[in-house]
Amino acid sequence: GEDVEQSLFLSVREGDSSVINCTYTDSSSTYLYWYKQEPGAGLQLLTYIFSNMDMKQDQRLTVLLNKKDKHLSLRIADTQTGDSAIYFCAESINQVRDSNYQLIWGAGTKLIIKP
Amino acid sequence: DTAVSQTPKYLVTQMGNDKSIKCEQNLGHDTMYWYKQDSKKFLKIMFSYNNKELIINETVPNRFSPKSPDKAHLNLHINSLELGDSAVYFCASSQGDMSSSTDTQYFGPGTRLTVL
């Protein structure tokens, strides 16, 4: 079945770069997403990448996609305390049985910032 | 302006009760969703709904039912609440219909349900 996997924790020093990794199993994924969840808050869309792209950059965020290895990463440059959150990877896949798309979610990576 | 809003933010209730969580989106989106996030932060979709169809995750008990009075609202009704229903419930919406892979979902702030 479809599966998305992420490490549960990542600890980095303030000012360093954070790299959050995600692997997925469904090769028919069309879009892959990164969502951010701050403590006690909802899910905020950070960025997304189409499956025919290798890289997407948006200010401090860089998304890298290796479709051959089914590996997605989110790099946050110059990590700040405000980046402390849980980061969810999600892939959009087609539910063959009814031709609708659904997001399959990873478990989330908690980013911990050390001073 | 809040794009996707949910009420209440917190809900504490006794086992066996019936409760509702409301969701509203002012984005003009066609499709709305309900997700359950358990204590380990796993997110699972419960329902996808637009004016054409309702898709139910087959693992969702029939005590849960979505009700949509109009396109901007999708409320979640839960009957006979059980301890295992304690979780954070997120509403989301997207512009298109569920047949589009480009459809980005926008989430509400979540409702923390605690069943005692």
mmCIF file of C-alpha atoms in Angstrom:
data_model
loop_
_atom_site.group_PDB
_atom_site.id
_atom_site.type_symbol
_atom_site.label_atom_id
_atom_site.label_comp_id
_atom_site.label_asym_id
_atom_site.label_seq_id
_atom_site.Cartn_x
_atom_site.Cartn_y
_atom_site.Cartn_z
ATOM 1 C CA GLY A 1 0.000 0.000 0.000
ATOM 2 C CA GLU A 2 0.957 3.649 -0.071
ATOM 3 C CA ASP A 3 3.368 4.798 2.598
ATOM 4 C CA VAL A 4 5.232 7.975 3.480
ATOM 5 C CA GLU A 5 8.041 7.848 6.010
ATOM 6 C CA GLN A 6 9.893 10.529 7.943
ATOM 7 C CA SER A 7 12.224 10.617 10.907
ATOM 8 C CA LEU A 8 10.349 11.657 14.016
ATOM 9 C CA PHE A 9 12.895 14.191 15.325
ATOM 10 C CA LEU A 10 15.581 16.519 14.040
ATOM 11 C CA SER A 11 17.703 18.726 16.267
ATOM 12 C CA VAL A 12 19.751 21.606 14.839
ATOM 13 C CA ARG A 13 21.540 24.681 16.161
ATOM 14 C CA GLU A 14 20.078 28.095 15.547
ATOM 15 C CA GLY A 15 21.588 29.546 12.393
ATOM 16 C CA ASP A 16 22.436 26.172 10.872
ATOM 17 C CA SER A 17 20.569 24.574 7.994
ATOM 18 C CA SER A 18 17.915 21.965 8.703
ATOM 19 C CA VAL A 19 17.278 19.136 6.284
ATOM 20 C CA ILE A 20 14.114 17.140 6.777
ATOM 21 C CA ASN A 21 13.834 13.977 4.746
ATOM 22 C CA CYS A 22 10.878 11.984 3.489
ATOM 23 C CA THR A 23 10.533 8.798 1.473
ATOM 24 C CA TYR A 24 7.432 7.592 -0.282
ATOM 25 C CA THR A 25 6.433 4.415 -2.034
ATOM 26 C CA ASP A 26 3.875 5.348 -4.669
ATOM 27 C CA SER A 27 5.653 6.131 -7.933
ATOM 28 C CA SER A 28 2.483 7.640 -9.371
ATOM 29 C CA SER A 29 2.656 10.606 -6.981
ATOM 30 C CA THR A 30 2.028 13.792 -8.866
ATOM 31 C CA TYR A 31 2.481 16.465 -6.234
ATOM 32 C CA LEU A 32 4.429 16.323 -2.992
ATOM 33 C CA TYR A 33 3.826 18.744 -0.171
ATOM 34 C CA TRP A 34 5.428 20.077 2.967
ATOM 35 C CA TYR A 35 3.163 21.292 5.739
ATOM 36 C CA LYS A 36 4.200 22.932 9.010
ATOM 37 C CA GLN A 37 2.391 22.507 12.302
ATOM 38 C CA GLU A 38 3.363 24.814 15.147
ATOM 39 C CA PRO A 39 2.536 23.753 18.721
ATOM 40 C CA GLY A 40 -1.208 23.812 19.317
ATOM 41 C CA ALA A 41 -1.897 25.130 15.832
ATOM 42 C CA GLY A 42 -3.257 23.902 12.546
ATOM 43 C CA LEU A 43 -1.435 22.736 9.452
ATOM 44 C CA GLN A 44 0.090 25.412 7.277
ATOM 45 C CA LEU A 45 1.069 24.704 3.693
ATOM 46 C CA LEU A 46 4.754 25.567 3.291
ATOM 47 C CA THR A 47 5.511 24.535 -0.241
ATOM 48 C CA TYR A 48 4.895 21.846 -2.812
ATOM 49 C CA ILE A 49 6.668 20.392 -5.806
ATOM 50 C CA PHE A 50 5.412 18.757 -8.963
ATOM 51 C CA SER A 51 6.830 15.324 -9.603
ATOM 52 C CA ASN A 52 8.572 16.317 -12.837
ATOM 53 C CA MET A 53 10.690 18.897 -10.984
ATOM 54 C CA ASP A 54 13.969 18.234 -9.207
ATOM 55 C CA MET A 55 14.159 21.339 -7.100
ATOM 56 C CA LYS A 56 12.106 24.260 -5.939
ATOM 57 C CA GLN A 57 13.379 27.238 -3.959
ATOM 58 C CA ASP A 58 11.339 29.726 -2.001
ATOM 59 C CA GLN A 59 13.333 32.164 0.162
ATOM 60 C CA ARG A 60 14.880 30.073 2.963
ATOM 61 C CA LEU A 61 13.192 26.876 1.808
ATOM 62 C CA THR A 62 14.610 24.468 -0.759
ATOM 63 C CA VAL A 63 12.763 21.331 -1.788
ATOM 64 C CA LEU A 64 14.700 18.562 -3.497
ATOM 65 C CA LEU A 65 12.995 15.646 -5.194
ATOM 66 C CA ASN A 66 14.740 12.471 -6.276
ATOM 67 C CA LYS A 67 12.011 10.632 -8.098
ATOM 68 C CA LYS A 68 14.157 7.601 -8.851
ATOM 69 C CA ASP A 69 14.795 7.016 -5.152
ATOM 70 C CA LYS A 70 11.347 8.371 -4.136
ATOM 71 C CA HIS A 71 13.039 10.760 -1.771
ATOM 72 C CA LEU A 72 11.916 14.253 -0.888
ATOM 73 C CA SER A 73 13.751 16.712 1.320
ATOM 74 C CA LEU A 74 13.068 20.129 2.777
ATOM 75 C CA ARG A 75 16.043 22.332 3.559
ATOM 76 C CA ILE A 76 15.565 25.351 5.799
ATOM 77 C CA ALA A 77 18.490 27.749 5.626
ATOM 78 C CA ASP A 78 19.531 29.805 8.663
ATOM 79 C CA THR A 79 17.152 27.984 10.996
ATOM 80 C CA GLN A 80 15.457 30.258 13.533
ATOM 81 C CA THR A 81 13.597 29.541 16.771
ATOM 82 C CA GLY A 82 10.374 30.353 14.931
ATOM 83 C CA ASP A 83 10.994 27.342 12.735
ATOM 84 C CA SER A 84 10.346 25.023 15.681
ATOM 85 C CA ALA A 85 7.403 22.909 14.578
ATOM 86 C CA ILE A 86 6.416 19.545 13.204
ATOM 87 C CA TYR A 87 6.939 19.238 9.467
ATOM 88 C CA PHE A 88 4.700 16.876 7.528
ATOM 89 C CA CYS A 89 5.478 15.426 4.152
ATOM 90 C CA ALA A 90 2.478 14.390 2.020
ATOM 91 C CA GLU A 91 2.048 12.923 -1.435
ATOM 92 C CA SER A 92 -0.933 13.265 -3.724
ATOM 93 C CA ILE A 93 -1.882 9.933 -5.209
ATOM 94 C CA ASN A 94 -4.682 8.755 -7.395
ATOM 95 C CA GLN A 95 -7.117 6.383 -5.795
ATOM 96 C CA VAL A 96 -7.495 4.048 -8.718
ATOM 97 C CA ARG A 97 -10.752 2.606 -7.452
ATOM 98 C CA ASP A 98 -12.597 5.901 -7.788
ATOM 99 C CA SER A 99 -10.195 8.098 -9.772
ATOM 100 C CA ASN A 100 -9.956 10.654 -7.001
ATOM 101 C CA TYR A 101 -6.806 12.043 -5.483
ATOM 102 C CA GLN A 102 -5.923 11.745 -1.852
ATOM 103 C CA LEU A 103 -3.082 13.000 0.316
ATOM 104 C CA ILE A 104 -1.026 10.332 2.038
ATOM 105 C CA TRP A 105 0.760 11.758 5.058
ATOM 106 C CA GLY A 106 4.017 11.048 6.816
ATOM 107 C CA ALA A 107 4.089 10.931 10.603
ATOM 108 C CA GLY A 108 5.778 14.309 10.866
ATOM 109 C CA THR A 109 9.289 15.373 11.873
ATOM 110 C CA LYS A 110 9.623 17.487 14.984
ATOM 111 C CA LEU A 111 12.275 20.148 14.424
ATOM 112 C CA ILE A 112 14.045 21.149 17.628
ATOM 113 C CA ILE A 113 16.188 24.272 17.623
ATOM 114 C CA LYS A 114 19.136 24.471 20.020
ATOM 115 C CA PRO A 115 20.465 27.897 20.983
ATOM 116 C CA ASP B 1 -9.305 36.995 7.532
ATOM 117 C CA THR B 2 -9.367 33.358 8.536
ATOM 118 C CA ALA B 3 -9.532 31.095 5.519
ATOM 119 C CA VAL B 4 -10.642 27.862 7.180
ATOM 120 C CA SER B 5 -12.136 28.135 10.651
ATOM 121 C CA GLN B 6 -13.350 25.542 13.096
ATOM 122 C CA THR B 7 -15.399 25.729 16.282
ATOM 123 C CA PRO B 8 -14.945 24.921 19.019
ATOM 124 C CA LYS B 9 -11.187 24.891 19.451
ATOM 125 C CA TYR B 10 -11.481 22.644 22.480
ATOM 126 C CA LEU B 11 -14.246 20.181 23.311
ATOM 127 C CA VAL B 12 -14.380 18.100 26.468
ATOM 128 C CA THR B 13 -17.270 15.710 26.871
ATOM 129 C CA GLN B 14 -18.393 12.474 28.449
ATOM 130 C CA MET B 15 -18.495 9.067 26.816
ATOM 131 C CA GLY B 16 -21.781 8.331 25.119
ATOM 132 C CA ASN B 17 -22.582 11.938 24.269
ATOM 133 C CA ASP B 18 -23.280 13.259 20.789
ATOM 134 C CA LYS B 19 -21.304 16.282 19.637
ATOM 135 C CA SER B 20 -20.657 18.376 16.552
ATOM 136 C CA ILE B 21 -17.662 20.276 15.274
ATOM 137 C CA LYS B 22 -18.260 23.068 12.795
ATOM 138 C CA CYS B 23 -16.071 24.051 9.868
ATOM 139 C CA GLU B 24 -16.342 27.008 7.560
ATOM 140 C CA GLN B 25 -14.164 28.132 4.678
ATOM 141 C CA ASN B 26 -14.322 31.527 3.009
ATOM 142 C CA LEU B 27 -12.034 30.617 0.126
ATOM 143 C CA GLY B 28 -14.793 29.712 -2.301
ATOM 144 C CA HIS B 29 -13.448 26.162 -2.460
ATOM 145 C CA ASP B 30 -15.485 23.288 -3.801
ATOM 146 C CA THR B 31 -14.151 20.438 -1.698
ATOM 147 C CA MET B 32 -13.853 20.019 2.058
ATOM 148 C CA TYR B 33 -12.248 17.368 4.213
ATOM 149 C CA TRP B 34 -12.068 16.073 7.738
ATOM 150 C CA TYR B 35 -8.883 14.605 9.191
ATOM 151 C CA LYS B 36 -8.152 12.975 12.529
ATOM 152 C CA GLN B 37 -4.765 13.472 14.180
ATOM 153 C CA ASP B 38 -4.073 11.056 17.002
ATOM 154 C CA SER B 39 -1.793 11.512 20.001
ATOM 155 C CA LYS B 40 1.193 10.348 17.986
ATOM 156 C CA LYS B 41 0.488 13.069 15.394
ATOM 157 C CA PHE B 42 -0.533 10.607 12.698
ATOM 158 C CA LEU B 43 -2.927 12.269 10.257
ATOM 159 C CA LYS B 44 -5.686 10.227 8.693
ATOM 160 C CA ILE B 45 -8.321 11.404 6.298
ATOM 161 C CA MET B 46 -11.870 10.689 7.361
ATOM 162 C CA PHE B 47 -14.025 12.255 4.672
ATOM 163 C CA SER B 48 -13.734 14.120 1.401
ATOM 164 C CA TYR B 49 -16.844 15.974 0.256
ATOM 165 C CA ASN B 50 -17.976 18.203 -2.552
ATOM 166 C CA ASN B 51 -21.354 18.832 -4.097
ATOM 167 C CA LYS B 52 -20.925 15.780 -6.270
ATOM 168 C CA GLU B 53 -19.875 13.108 -3.876
ATOM 169 C CA LEU B 54 -18.904 12.081 -0.419
ATOM 170 C CA ILE B 55 -15.948 9.776 -0.030
ATOM 171 C CA ILE B 56 -15.694 8.010 3.273
ATOM 172 C CA ASN B 57 -12.555 6.373 4.558
ATOM 173 C CA GLU B 58 -13.721 2.834 5.155
ATOM 174 C CA THR B 59 -11.993 2.723 8.547
ATOM 175 C CA VAL B 60 -14.183 5.508 9.941
ATOM 176 C CA PRO B 61 -16.973 4.249 12.228
ATOM 177 C CA ASN B 62 -20.481 5.133 11.125
ATOM 178 C CA ARG B 63 -20.879 7.093 14.367
ATOM 179 C CA PHE B 64 -19.109 9.856 12.457
ATOM 180 C CA SER B 65 -21.085 11.685 9.833
ATOM 181 C CA PRO B 66 -20.339 14.831 7.855
ATOM 182 C CA LYS B 67 -23.121 17.309 7.212
ATOM 183 C CA SER B 68 -22.854 20.087 4.650
ATOM 184 C CA PRO B 69 -25.560 22.769 4.825
ATOM 185 C CA ASP B 70 -23.858 24.636 1.975
ATOM 186 C CA LYS B 71 -20.642 24.736 0.003
ATOM 187 C CA ALA B 72 -18.808 26.783 2.619
ATOM 188 C CA HIS B 73 -19.557 24.500 5.539
ATOM 189 C CA LEU B 74 -18.815 20.909 6.447
ATOM 190 C CA ASN B 75 -19.732 19.955 9.986
ATOM 191 C CA LEU B 76 -18.705 16.743 11.705
ATOM 192 C CA HIS B 77 -21.266 14.974 13.849
ATOM 193 C CA ILE B 78 -20.171 12.288 16.234
ATOM 194 C CA ASN B 79 -22.647 10.026 17.996
ATOM 195 C CA SER B 80 -22.066 7.927 21.088
ATOM 196 C CA LEU B 81 -18.579 9.255 21.739
ATOM 197 C CA GLU B 82 -15.930 6.773 22.855
ATOM 198 C CA LEU B 83 -12.631 7.257 24.646
ATOM 199 C CA GLY B 84 -10.744 6.399 21.468
ATOM 200 C CA ASP B 85 -12.317 9.344 19.690
ATOM 201 C CA SER B 86 -10.081 11.699 21.672
ATOM 202 C CA ALA B 87 -7.872 13.400 19.093
ATOM 203 C CA VAL B 88 -7.409 16.628 17.195
ATOM 204 C CA TYR B 89 -9.778 16.943 14.254
ATOM 205 C CA PHE B 90 -8.766 19.105 11.315
ATOM 206 C CA CYS B 91 -10.986 20.469 8.635
ATOM 207 C CA ALA B 92 -9.482 21.363 5.263
ATOM 208 C CA SER B 93 -10.644 22.689 1.933
ATOM 209 C CA SER B 94 -9.360 22.727 -1.633
ATOM 210 C CA GLN B 95 -10.333 24.635 -4.724
ATOM 211 C CA GLY B 96 -11.130 21.922 -7.173
ATOM 212 C CA ASP B 97 -12.653 18.540 -7.043
ATOM 213 C CA MET B 98 -11.011 15.378 -5.882
ATOM 214 C CA SER B 99 -10.115 14.296 -9.420
ATOM 215 C CA SER B 100 -7.309 16.841 -9.610
ATOM 216 C CA SER B 101 -3.849 16.084 -8.323
ATOM 217 C CA THR B 102 -2.994 19.779 -8.269
ATOM 218 C CA ASP B 103 -5.496 20.527 -5.594
ATOM 219 C CA THR B 104 -3.775 22.023 -2.578
ATOM 220 C CA GLN B 105 -5.519 21.631 0.736
ATOM 221 C CA TYR B 106 -5.716 24.406 3.287
ATOM 222 C CA PHE B 107 -6.271 23.474 6.892
ATOM 223 C CA GLY B 108 -8.217 24.867 9.796
ATOM 224 C CA PRO B 109 -6.664 25.333 13.256
ATOM 225 C CA GLY B 110 -7.999 22.047 14.575
ATOM 226 C CA THR B 111 -10.425 21.039 17.328
ATOM 227 C CA ARG B 112 -9.020 19.147 20.281
ATOM 228 C CA LEU B 113 -11.645 16.641 21.404
ATOM 229 C CA THR B 114 -11.241 14.992 24.784
ATOM 230 C CA VAL B 115 -13.644 12.226 25.766
ATOM 231 C CA LEU B 116 -13.760 11.420 29.478
#
